[in-house]
CSV table of C-alpha atoms in Angstrom, one decimal:
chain,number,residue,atom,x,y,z
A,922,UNK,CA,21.2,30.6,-5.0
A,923,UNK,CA,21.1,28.2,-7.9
A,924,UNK,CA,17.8,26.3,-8.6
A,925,UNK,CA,17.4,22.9,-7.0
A,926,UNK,CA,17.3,19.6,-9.9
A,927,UNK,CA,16.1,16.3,-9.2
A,928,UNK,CA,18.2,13.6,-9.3
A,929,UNK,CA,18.0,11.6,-12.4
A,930,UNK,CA,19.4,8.5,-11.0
A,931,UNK,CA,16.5,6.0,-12.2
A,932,UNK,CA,18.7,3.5,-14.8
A,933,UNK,CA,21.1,2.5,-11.7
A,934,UNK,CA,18.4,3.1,-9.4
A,935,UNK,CA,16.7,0.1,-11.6
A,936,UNK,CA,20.1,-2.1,-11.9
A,937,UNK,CA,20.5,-2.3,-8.6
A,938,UNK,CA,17.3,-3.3,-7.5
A,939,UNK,CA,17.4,-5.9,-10.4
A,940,UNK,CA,20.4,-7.3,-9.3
A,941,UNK,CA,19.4,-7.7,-5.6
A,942,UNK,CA,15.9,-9.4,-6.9
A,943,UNK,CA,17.7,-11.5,-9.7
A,944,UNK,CA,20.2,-12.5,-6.4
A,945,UNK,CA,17.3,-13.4,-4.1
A,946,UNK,CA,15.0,-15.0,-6.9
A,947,UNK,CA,17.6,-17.9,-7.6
A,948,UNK,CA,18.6,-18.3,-3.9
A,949,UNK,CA,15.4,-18.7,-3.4
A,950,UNK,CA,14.1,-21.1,-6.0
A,951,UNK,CA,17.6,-22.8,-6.3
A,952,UNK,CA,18.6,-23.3,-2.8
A,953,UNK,CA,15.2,-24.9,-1.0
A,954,UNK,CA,14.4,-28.1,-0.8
A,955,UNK,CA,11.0,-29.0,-2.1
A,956,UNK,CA,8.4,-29.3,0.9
A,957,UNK,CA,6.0,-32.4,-0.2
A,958,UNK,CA,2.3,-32.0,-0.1
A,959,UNK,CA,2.4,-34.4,2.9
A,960,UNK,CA,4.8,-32.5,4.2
A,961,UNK,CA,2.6,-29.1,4.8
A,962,UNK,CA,0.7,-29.8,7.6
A,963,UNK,CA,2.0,-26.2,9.2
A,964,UNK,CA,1.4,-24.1,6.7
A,965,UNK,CA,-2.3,-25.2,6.5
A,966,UNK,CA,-2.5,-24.2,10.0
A,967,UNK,CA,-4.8,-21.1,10.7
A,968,UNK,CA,-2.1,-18.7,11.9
A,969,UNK,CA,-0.2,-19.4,8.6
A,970,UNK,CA,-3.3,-18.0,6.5
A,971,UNK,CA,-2.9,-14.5,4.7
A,972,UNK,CA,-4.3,-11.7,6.3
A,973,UNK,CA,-7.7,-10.7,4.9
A,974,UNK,CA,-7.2,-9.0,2.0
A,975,UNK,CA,-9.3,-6.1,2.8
A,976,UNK,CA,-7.8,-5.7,5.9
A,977,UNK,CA,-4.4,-5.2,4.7
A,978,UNK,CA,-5.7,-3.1,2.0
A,979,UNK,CA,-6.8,-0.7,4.9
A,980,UNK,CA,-3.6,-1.5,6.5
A,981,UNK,CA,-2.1,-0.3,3.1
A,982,UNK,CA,-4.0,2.8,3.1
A,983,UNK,CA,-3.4,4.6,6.4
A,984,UNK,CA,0.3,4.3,5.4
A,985,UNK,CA,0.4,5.3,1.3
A,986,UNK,CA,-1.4,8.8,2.0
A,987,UNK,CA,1.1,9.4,4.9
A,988,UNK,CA,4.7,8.6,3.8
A,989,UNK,CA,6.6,9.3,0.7
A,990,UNK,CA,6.5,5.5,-0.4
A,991,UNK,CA,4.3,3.1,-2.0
A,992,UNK,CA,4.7,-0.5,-3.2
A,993,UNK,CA,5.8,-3.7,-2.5
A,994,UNK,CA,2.8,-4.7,-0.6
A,995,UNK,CA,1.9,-7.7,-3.5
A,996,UNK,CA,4.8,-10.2,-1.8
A,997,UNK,CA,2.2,-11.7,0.8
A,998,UNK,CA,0.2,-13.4,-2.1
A,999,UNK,CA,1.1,-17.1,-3.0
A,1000,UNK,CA,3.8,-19.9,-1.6
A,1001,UNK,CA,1.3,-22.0,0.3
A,1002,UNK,CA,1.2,-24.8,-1.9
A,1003,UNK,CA,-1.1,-26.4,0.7
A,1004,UNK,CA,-4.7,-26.5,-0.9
B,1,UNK,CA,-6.8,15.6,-2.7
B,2,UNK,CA,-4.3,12.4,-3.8
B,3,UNK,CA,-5.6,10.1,-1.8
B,4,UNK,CA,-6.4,8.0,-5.4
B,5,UNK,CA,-2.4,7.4,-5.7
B,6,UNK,CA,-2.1,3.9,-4.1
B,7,UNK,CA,-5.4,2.7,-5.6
B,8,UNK,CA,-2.9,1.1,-8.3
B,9,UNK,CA,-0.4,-1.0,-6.7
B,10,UNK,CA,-3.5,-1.9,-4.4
B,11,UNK,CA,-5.1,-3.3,-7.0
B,12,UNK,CA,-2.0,-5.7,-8.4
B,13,UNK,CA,-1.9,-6.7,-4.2
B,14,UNK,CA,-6.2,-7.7,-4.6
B,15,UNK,CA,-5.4,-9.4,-8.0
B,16,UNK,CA,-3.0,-11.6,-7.0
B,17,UNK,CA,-5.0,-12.2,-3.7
B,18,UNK,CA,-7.5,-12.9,-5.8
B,19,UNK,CA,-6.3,-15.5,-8.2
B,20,UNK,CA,-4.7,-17.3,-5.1
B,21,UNK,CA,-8.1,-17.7,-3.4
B,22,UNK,CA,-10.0,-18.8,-6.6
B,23,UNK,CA,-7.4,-21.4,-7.3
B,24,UNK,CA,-9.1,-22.7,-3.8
B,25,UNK,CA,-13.0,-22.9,-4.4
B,26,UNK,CA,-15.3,-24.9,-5.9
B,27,UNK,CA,-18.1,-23.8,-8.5
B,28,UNK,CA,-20.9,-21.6,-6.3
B,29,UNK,CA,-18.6,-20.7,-3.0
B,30,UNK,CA,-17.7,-17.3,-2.2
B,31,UNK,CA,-17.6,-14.2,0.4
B,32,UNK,CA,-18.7,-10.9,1.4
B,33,UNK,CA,-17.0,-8.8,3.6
B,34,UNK,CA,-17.2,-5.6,5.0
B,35,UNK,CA,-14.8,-3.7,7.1
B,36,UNK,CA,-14.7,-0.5,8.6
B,37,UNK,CA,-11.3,1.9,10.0
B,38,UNK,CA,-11.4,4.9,11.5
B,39,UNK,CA,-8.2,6.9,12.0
B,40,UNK,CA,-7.8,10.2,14.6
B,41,UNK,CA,-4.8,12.3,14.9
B,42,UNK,CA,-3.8,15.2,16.8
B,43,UNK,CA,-3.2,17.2,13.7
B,44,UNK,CA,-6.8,17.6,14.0
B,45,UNK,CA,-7.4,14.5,10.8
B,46,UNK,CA,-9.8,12.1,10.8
B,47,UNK,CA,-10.7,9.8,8.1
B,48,UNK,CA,-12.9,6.8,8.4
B,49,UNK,CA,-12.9,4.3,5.7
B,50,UNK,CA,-15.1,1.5,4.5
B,51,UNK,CA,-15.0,-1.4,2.5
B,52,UNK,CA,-17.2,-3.9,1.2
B,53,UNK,CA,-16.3,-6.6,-0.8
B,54,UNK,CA,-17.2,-9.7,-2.7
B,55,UNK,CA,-16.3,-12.9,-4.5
B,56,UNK,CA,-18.1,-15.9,-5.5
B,57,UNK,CA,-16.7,-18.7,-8.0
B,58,UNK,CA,-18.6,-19.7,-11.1
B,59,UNK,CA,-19.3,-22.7,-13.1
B,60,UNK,CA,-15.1,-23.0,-15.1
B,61,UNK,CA,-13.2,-22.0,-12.0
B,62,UNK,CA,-14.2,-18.3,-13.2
B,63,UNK,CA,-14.1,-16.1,-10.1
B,64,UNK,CA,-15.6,-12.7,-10.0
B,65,UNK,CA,-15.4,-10.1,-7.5
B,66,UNK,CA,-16.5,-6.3,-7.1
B,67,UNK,CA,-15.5,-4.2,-3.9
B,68,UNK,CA,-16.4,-0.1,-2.9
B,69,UNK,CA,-14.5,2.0,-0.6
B,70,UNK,CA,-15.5,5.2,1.1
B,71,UNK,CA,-13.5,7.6,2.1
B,72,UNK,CA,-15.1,10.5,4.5
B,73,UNK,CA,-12.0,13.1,5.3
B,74,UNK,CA,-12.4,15.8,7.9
B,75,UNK,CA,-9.3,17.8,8.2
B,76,UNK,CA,-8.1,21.0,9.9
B,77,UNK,CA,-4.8,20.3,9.6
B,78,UNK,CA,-1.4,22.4,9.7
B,79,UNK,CA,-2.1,22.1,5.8
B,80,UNK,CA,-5.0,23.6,5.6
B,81,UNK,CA,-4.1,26.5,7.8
B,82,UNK,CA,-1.6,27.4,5.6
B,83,UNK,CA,-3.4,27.2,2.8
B,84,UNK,CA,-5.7,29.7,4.8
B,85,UNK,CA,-8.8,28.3,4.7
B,86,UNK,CA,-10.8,26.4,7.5
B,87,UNK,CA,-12.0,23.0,8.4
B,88,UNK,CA,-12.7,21.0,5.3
B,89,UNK,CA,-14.4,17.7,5.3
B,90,UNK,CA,-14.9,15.4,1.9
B,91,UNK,CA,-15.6,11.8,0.7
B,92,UNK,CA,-14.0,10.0,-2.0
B,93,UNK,CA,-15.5,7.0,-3.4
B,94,UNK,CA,-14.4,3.9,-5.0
B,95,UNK,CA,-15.7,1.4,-6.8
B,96,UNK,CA,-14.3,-1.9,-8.8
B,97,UNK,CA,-14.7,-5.0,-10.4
B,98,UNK,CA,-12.4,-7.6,-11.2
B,99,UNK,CA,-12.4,-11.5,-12.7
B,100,UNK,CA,-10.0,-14.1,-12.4
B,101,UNK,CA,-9.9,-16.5,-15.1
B,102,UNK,CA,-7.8,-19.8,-15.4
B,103,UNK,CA,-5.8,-20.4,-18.6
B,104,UNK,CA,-3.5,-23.0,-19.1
B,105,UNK,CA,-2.3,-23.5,-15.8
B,106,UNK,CA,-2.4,-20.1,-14.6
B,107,UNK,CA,-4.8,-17.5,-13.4
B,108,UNK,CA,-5.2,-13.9,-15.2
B,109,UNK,CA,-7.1,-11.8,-13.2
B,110,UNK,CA,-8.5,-8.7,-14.8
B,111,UNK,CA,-9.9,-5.8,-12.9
B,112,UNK,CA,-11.0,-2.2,-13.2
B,113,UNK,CA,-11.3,0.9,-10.5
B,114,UNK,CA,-13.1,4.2,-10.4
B,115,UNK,CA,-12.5,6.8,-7.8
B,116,UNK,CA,-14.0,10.1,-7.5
B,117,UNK,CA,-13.8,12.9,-5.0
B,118,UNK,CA,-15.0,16.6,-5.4
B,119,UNK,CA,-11.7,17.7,-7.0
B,120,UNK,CA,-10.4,14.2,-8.3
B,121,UNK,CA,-11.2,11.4,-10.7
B,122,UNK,CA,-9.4,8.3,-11.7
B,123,UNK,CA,-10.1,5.3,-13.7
B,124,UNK,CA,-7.4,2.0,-13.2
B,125,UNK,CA,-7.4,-0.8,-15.5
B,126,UNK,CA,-5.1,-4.0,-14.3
B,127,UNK,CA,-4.1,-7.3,-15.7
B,128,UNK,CA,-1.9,-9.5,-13.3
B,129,UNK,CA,-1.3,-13.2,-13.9
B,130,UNK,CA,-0.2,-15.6,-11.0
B,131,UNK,CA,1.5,-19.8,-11.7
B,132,UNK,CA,2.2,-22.4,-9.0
B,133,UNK,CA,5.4,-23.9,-9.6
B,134,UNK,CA,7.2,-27.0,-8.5
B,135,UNK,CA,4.3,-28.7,-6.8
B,136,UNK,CA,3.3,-25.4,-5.4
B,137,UNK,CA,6.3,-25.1,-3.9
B,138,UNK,CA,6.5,-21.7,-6.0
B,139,UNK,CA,4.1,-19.3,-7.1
B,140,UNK,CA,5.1,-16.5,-9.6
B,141,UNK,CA,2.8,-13.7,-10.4
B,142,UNK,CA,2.9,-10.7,-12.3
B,143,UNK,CA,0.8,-7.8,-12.9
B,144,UNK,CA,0.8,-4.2,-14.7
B,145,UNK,CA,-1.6,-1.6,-14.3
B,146,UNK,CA,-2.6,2.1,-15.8
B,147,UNK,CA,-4.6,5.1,-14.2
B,148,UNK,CA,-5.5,8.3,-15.7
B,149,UNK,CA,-6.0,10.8,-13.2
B,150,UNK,CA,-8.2,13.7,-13.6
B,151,UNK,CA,-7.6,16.5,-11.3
B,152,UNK,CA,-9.5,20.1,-10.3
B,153,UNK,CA,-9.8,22.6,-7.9
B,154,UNK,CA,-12.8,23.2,-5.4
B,155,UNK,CA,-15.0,26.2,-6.8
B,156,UNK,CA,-12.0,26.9,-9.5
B,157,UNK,CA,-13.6,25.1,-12.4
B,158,UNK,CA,-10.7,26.7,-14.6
B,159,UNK,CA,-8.1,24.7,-13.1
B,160,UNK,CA,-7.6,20.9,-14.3
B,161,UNK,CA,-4.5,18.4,-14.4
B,162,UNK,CA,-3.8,15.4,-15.6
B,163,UNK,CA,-1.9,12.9,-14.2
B,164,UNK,CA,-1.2,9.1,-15.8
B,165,UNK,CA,0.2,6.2,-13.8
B,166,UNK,CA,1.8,3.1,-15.0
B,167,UNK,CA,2.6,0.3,-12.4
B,168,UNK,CA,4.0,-3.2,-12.6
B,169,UNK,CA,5.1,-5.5,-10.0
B,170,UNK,CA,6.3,-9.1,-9.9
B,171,UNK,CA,6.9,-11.6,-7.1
B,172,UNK,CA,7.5,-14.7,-6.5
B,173,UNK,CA,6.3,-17.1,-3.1
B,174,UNK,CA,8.3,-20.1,-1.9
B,175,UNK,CA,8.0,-22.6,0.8
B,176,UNK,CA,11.6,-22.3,2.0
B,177,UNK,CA,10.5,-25.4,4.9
B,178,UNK,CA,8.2,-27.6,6.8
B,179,UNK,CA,7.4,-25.0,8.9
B,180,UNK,CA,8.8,-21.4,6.7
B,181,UNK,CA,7.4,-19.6,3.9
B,182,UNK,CA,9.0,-16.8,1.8
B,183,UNK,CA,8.7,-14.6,-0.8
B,184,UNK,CA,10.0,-11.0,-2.3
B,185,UNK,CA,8.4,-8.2,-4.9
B,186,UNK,CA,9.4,-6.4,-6.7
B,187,UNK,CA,7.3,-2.9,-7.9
B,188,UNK,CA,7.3,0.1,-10.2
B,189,UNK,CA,5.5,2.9,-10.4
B,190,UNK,CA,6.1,5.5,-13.3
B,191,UNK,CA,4.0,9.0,-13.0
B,192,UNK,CA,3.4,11.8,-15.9
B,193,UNK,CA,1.4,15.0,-15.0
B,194,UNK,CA,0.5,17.3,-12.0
B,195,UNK,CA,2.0,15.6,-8.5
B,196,UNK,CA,1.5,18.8,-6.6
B,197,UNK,CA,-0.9,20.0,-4.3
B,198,UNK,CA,-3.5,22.6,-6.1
B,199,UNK,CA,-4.5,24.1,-2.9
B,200,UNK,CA,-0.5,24.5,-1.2
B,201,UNK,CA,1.7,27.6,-1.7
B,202,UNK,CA,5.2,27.4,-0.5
B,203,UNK,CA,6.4,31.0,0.9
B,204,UNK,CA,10.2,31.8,0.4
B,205,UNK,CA,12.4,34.3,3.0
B,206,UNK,CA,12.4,37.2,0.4
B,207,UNK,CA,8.6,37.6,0.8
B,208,UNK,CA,7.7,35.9,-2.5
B,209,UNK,CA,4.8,33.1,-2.3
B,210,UNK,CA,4.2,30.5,-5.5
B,211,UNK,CA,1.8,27.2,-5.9
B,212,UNK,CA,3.6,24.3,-5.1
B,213,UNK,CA,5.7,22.9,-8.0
B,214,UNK,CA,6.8,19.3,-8.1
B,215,UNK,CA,8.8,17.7,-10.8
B,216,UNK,CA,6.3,16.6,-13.3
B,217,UNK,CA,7.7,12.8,-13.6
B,218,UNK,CA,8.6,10.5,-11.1
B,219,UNK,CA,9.7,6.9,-11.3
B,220,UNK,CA,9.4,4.7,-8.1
B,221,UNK,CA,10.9,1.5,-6.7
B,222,UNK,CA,9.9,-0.5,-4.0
B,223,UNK,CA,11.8,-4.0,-3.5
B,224,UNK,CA,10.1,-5.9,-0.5
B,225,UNK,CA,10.9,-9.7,1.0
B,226,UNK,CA,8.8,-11.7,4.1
B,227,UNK,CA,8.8,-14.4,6.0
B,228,UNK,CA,6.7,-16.6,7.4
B,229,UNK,CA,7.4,-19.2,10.2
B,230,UNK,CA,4.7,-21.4,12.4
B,231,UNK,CA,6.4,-21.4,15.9
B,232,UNK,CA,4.1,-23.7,17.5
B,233,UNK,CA,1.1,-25.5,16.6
B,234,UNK,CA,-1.1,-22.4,17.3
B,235,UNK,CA,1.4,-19.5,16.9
B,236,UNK,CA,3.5,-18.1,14.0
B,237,UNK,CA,5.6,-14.9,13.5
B,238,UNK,CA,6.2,-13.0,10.2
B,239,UNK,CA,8.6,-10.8,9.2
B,240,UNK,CA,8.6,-8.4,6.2
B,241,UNK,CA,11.1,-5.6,5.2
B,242,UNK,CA,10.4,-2.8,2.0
B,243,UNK,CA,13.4,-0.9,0.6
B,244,UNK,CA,12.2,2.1,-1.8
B,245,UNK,CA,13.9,4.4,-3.8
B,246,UNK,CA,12.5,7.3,-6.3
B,247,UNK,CA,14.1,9.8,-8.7
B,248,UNK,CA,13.1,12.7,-6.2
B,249,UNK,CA,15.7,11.5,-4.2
B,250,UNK,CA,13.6,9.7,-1.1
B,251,UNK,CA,15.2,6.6,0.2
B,252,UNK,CA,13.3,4.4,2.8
B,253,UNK,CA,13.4,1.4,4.9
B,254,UNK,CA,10.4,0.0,6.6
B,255,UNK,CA,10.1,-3.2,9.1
B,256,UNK,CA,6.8,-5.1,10.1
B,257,UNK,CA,6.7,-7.7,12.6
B,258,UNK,CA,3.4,-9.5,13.3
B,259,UNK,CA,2.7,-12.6,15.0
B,260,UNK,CA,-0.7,-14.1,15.3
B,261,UNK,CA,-1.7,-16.5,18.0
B,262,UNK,CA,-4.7,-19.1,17.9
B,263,UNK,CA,-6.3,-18.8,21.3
B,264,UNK,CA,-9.1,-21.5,21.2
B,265,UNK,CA,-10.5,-23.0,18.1
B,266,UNK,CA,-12.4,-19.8,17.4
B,267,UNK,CA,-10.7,-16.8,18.6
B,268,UNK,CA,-7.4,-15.5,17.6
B,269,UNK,CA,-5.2,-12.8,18.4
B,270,UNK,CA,-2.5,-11.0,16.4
B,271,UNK,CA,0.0,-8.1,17.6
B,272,UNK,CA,1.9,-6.1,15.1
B,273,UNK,CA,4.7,-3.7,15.3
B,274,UNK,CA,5.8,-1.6,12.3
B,275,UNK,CA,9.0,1.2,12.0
B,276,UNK,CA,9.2,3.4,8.8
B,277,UNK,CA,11.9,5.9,8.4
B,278,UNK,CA,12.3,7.9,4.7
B,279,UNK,CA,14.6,10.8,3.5
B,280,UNK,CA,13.6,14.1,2.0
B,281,UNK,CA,13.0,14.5,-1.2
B,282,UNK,CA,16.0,16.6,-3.2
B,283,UNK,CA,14.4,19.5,-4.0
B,284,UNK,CA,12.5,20.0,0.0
B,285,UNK,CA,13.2,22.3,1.9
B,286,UNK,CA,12.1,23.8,5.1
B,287,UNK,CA,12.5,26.9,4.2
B,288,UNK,CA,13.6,28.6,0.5
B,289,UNK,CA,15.3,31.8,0.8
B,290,UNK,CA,13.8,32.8,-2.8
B,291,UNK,CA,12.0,31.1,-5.9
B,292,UNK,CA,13.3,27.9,-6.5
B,293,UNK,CA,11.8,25.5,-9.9
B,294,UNK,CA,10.5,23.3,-7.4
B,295,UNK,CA,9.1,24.2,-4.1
B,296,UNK,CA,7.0,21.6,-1.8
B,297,UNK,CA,5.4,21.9,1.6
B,298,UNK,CA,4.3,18.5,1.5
B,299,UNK,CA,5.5,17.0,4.7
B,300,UNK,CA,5.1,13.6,3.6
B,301,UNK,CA,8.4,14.6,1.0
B,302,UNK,CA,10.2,15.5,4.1
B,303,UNK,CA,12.9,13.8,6.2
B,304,UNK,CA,10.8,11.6,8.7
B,305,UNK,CA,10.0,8.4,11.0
B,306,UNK,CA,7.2,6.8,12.3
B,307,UNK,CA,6.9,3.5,14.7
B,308,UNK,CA,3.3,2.0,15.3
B,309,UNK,CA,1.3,-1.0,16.5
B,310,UNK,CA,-2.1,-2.9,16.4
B,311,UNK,CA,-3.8,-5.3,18.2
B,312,UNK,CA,-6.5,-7.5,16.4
B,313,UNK,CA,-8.6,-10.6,17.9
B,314,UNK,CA,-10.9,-12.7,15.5
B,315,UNK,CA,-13.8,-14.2,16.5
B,316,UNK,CA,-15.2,-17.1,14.3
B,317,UNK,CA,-19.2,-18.5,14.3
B,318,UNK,CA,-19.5,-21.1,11.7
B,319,UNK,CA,-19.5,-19.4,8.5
B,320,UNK,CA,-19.1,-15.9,10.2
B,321,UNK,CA,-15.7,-14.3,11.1
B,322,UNK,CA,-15.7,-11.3,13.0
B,323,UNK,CA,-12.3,-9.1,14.3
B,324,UNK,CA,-11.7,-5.8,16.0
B,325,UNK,CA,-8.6,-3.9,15.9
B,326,UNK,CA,-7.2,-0.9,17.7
B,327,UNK,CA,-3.7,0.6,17.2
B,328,UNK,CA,-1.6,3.7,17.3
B,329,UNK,CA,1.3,5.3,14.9
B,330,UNK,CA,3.7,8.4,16.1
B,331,UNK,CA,5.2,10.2,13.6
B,332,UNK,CA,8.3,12.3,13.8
B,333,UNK,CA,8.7,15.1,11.2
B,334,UNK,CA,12.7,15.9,11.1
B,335,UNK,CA,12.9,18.6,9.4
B,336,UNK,CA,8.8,20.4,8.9
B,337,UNK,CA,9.0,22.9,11.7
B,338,UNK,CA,5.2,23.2,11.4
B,339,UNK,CA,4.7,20.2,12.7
B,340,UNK,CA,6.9,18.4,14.0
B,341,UNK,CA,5.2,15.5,15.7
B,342,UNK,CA,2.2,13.6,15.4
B,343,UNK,CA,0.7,10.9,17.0
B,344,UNK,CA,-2.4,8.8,15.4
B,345,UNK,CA,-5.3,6.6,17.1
B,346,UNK,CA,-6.7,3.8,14.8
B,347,UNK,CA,-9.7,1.6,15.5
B,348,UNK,CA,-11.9,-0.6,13.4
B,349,UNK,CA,-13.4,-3.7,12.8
B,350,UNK,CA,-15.1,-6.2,10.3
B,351,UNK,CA,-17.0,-9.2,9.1
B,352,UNK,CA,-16.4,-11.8,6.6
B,353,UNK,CA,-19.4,-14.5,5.8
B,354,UNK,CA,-17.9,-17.7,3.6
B,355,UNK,CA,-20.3,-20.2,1.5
């Protein structure tokens, strides 16, 4: 039986993922309407918080060691805007 | 063993973290936490892991932080029986230190990691820079990290690897309402160097038995988006969604739903509820019928699915935050016949002190 290859599909692996973050990015950051500072009483709220950091890097590591993907874990940082 | 991998990406996660809560302090505040997991599965693993961590702010908005992590592994797995040696128990430690410095409107945060075990070592540099936007309607941050990976074999002091990692990841948070937060990240993670197991053999139909042998590069993208919505006054739901794609040819989607839940003002709840499902990698197989270039018994590059849950409450005294957790993931193995299930119990707790 002929030898098994990996695929080497990584540059349109890359443009496709570019193009559905370059897609979200400006629908994101083009199509909201501003929240004022007054305006943010929720998002001060304690439920609204970020998890602990260490916690979710525990969180983080049960999974990584266990399943054939890592990443993607930095989007919970940021978009507050409330201190 | 590779449990050093996600040590990287990790780090760009604490980084940001970082800069977003020094951007919050004054001169002289900080924390200390510590936090403990322990995880038992019926594939006879258990690992319990600890952290302890600190911050504090200095004089300049400077922030500085340094955190260690033990790992203590005892494993009789289906891995180690093929391998054919017994019960095997280890500890892997890590320890780092990181700063987060303003400049001109934005916070770099710096950081460095070193992780050992008895047959692996790995040193991490990071730099990661974070900018709020639009009356902090937006933050952007960005961040790029190496490792060089040093690895061995137990009592085979002939045998070392090398493995070098370069990550980057960018992402960007928006307040999408009154009540809604957003974001999405995007990562990357190129490897060079030895991605096998030194201890695994792979055993073909015509009798013949090699090492493992995984390609020797492997490029990985992981695109994720949340978000974030307060339902009531004391309740709010999030939802987050990862898509990930490598060059070996695994493809996965995963879903986490949590929702937190403010019971009185100082004890919380939270319930979450996460479903992973992946493909195989190109070149796995259950079984080879002879020599192939690349041969893996590595389950996690085979075609699987796991659903799991945890339930947390937080308890806070002042200055003092305390929370327990307990949980439980299953994990369904489609095509390693070896093991084809496996369910896993997780329980933990920890404490955070503010000043």
């Amino acid at each position: 039986m002929a030898d098994t290859n990996v695929k080497t599909d990584g540059r349109a692996l890359a443009k496709l993922f570019a193009g559905i973050g370059a897609t979200l990015i400006l629908s994101c950051c083009v199509g909201c309407v501003r929240v004022k500072p007054f305006e943010r009483e929720a998002h001060s709220r304690k439920t609204m918080q970020e998890r602990d950091a260490s916690d979710a890097k525990l969180e983080g590591h049960v999974h990584e060691y266990r399943e054939g993907s890592v990443g993607g874990s930095g989007v919970g940082g940021g978009g507050c805007g409330c201190n | 063993m590779r449990l050093q991998l996600g040590i990287i990406l990790a780090c760009l996660t604490l980084a940001g973290t970082a800069a977003s809560d020094a951007q919050e302090r004054e001169d002289g505040a900080g924390d200390a936490t510590a936090r403990l997991l322990v995880y038992d599965d019926n594939d006879a693993t258990t690992v319990v892991t600890s952290i302890a961590d600190v911050d504090a702010t200095l004089p300049g908005a400077i922030s500085i932080g340094a955190h260690t992590v033990l790992d203590a592994v005892s494993s009789a797995s289906v891995d180690v029986v093929s391998a054919a040696t017994g019960r095997w128990q280890e500890n892997r430690v890590e320890v780092g230190a990181r700063a987060v410095v303003p400049v001109a409107g934005s916070n770099l945060t710096v950081g460095t990691v070193r992780s050992q075990e008895n047959d692996w070592l790995s040193h991490t540099a990071s730099l990661a820079g974070s900018r709020e936007l639009f009356q902090k309607n937006t933050v952007l941050s960005a961040g790029y990290g190496f490792t060089r990976n040093k690895i061995g074999r137990a009592m085979d002091p002939s045998f070392e690897r090398s493995l070098l990692s370069h990550s980057a990841e960018v992402s960007v948070g928006q307040l999408l309402d009154r009540k809604s937060r957003g974001g999405i990240a995007y990562s990357f993670q190129a490897l060079s160097g030895f991605q096998s197991s030194p201890y695994r053999y792979v055993a073909a139909s015509d009798g013949t038995t090699v090492p493992e042998r995984h390609p020797d590069k492997r490029r990985r993208h992981a695109l994720s988006a949340f978000v974030l919505r307060s339902l009531t006054p004391r309740a709010s739901a999030r939802i987050d969604y990862r898509l990930y794609r490598d060059d070996w040819g695994i493809a996965s989607h995963t879903g986490t739903v949590r929702f937190s839940v403010e019971l009185s003002k100082r004890v919380s709840a939270a319930l979450d509820g996460r479903l992973y499902n992946q493909s195989q990698a190109d070149f796995y197989r259950a079984s080879y019928p002879t020599s192939f270039r690349f041969m893996s018994s590595d389950r996690e590059l085979a075609s699987m699915w796991n659903v799991g849950g945890n339930a947390q409450l937080g308890l806070q005294l002042g200055p003092l935050k305390l929370d327990a957790r307990v949980g439980a993931i299953r994990y369904r193995f489609r095509n390693f016949p070896r093991l084809p299930r496996r369910v896993a119990l997780l329980a933990g707790g920890g404490a955070k002190v503010e000043w």
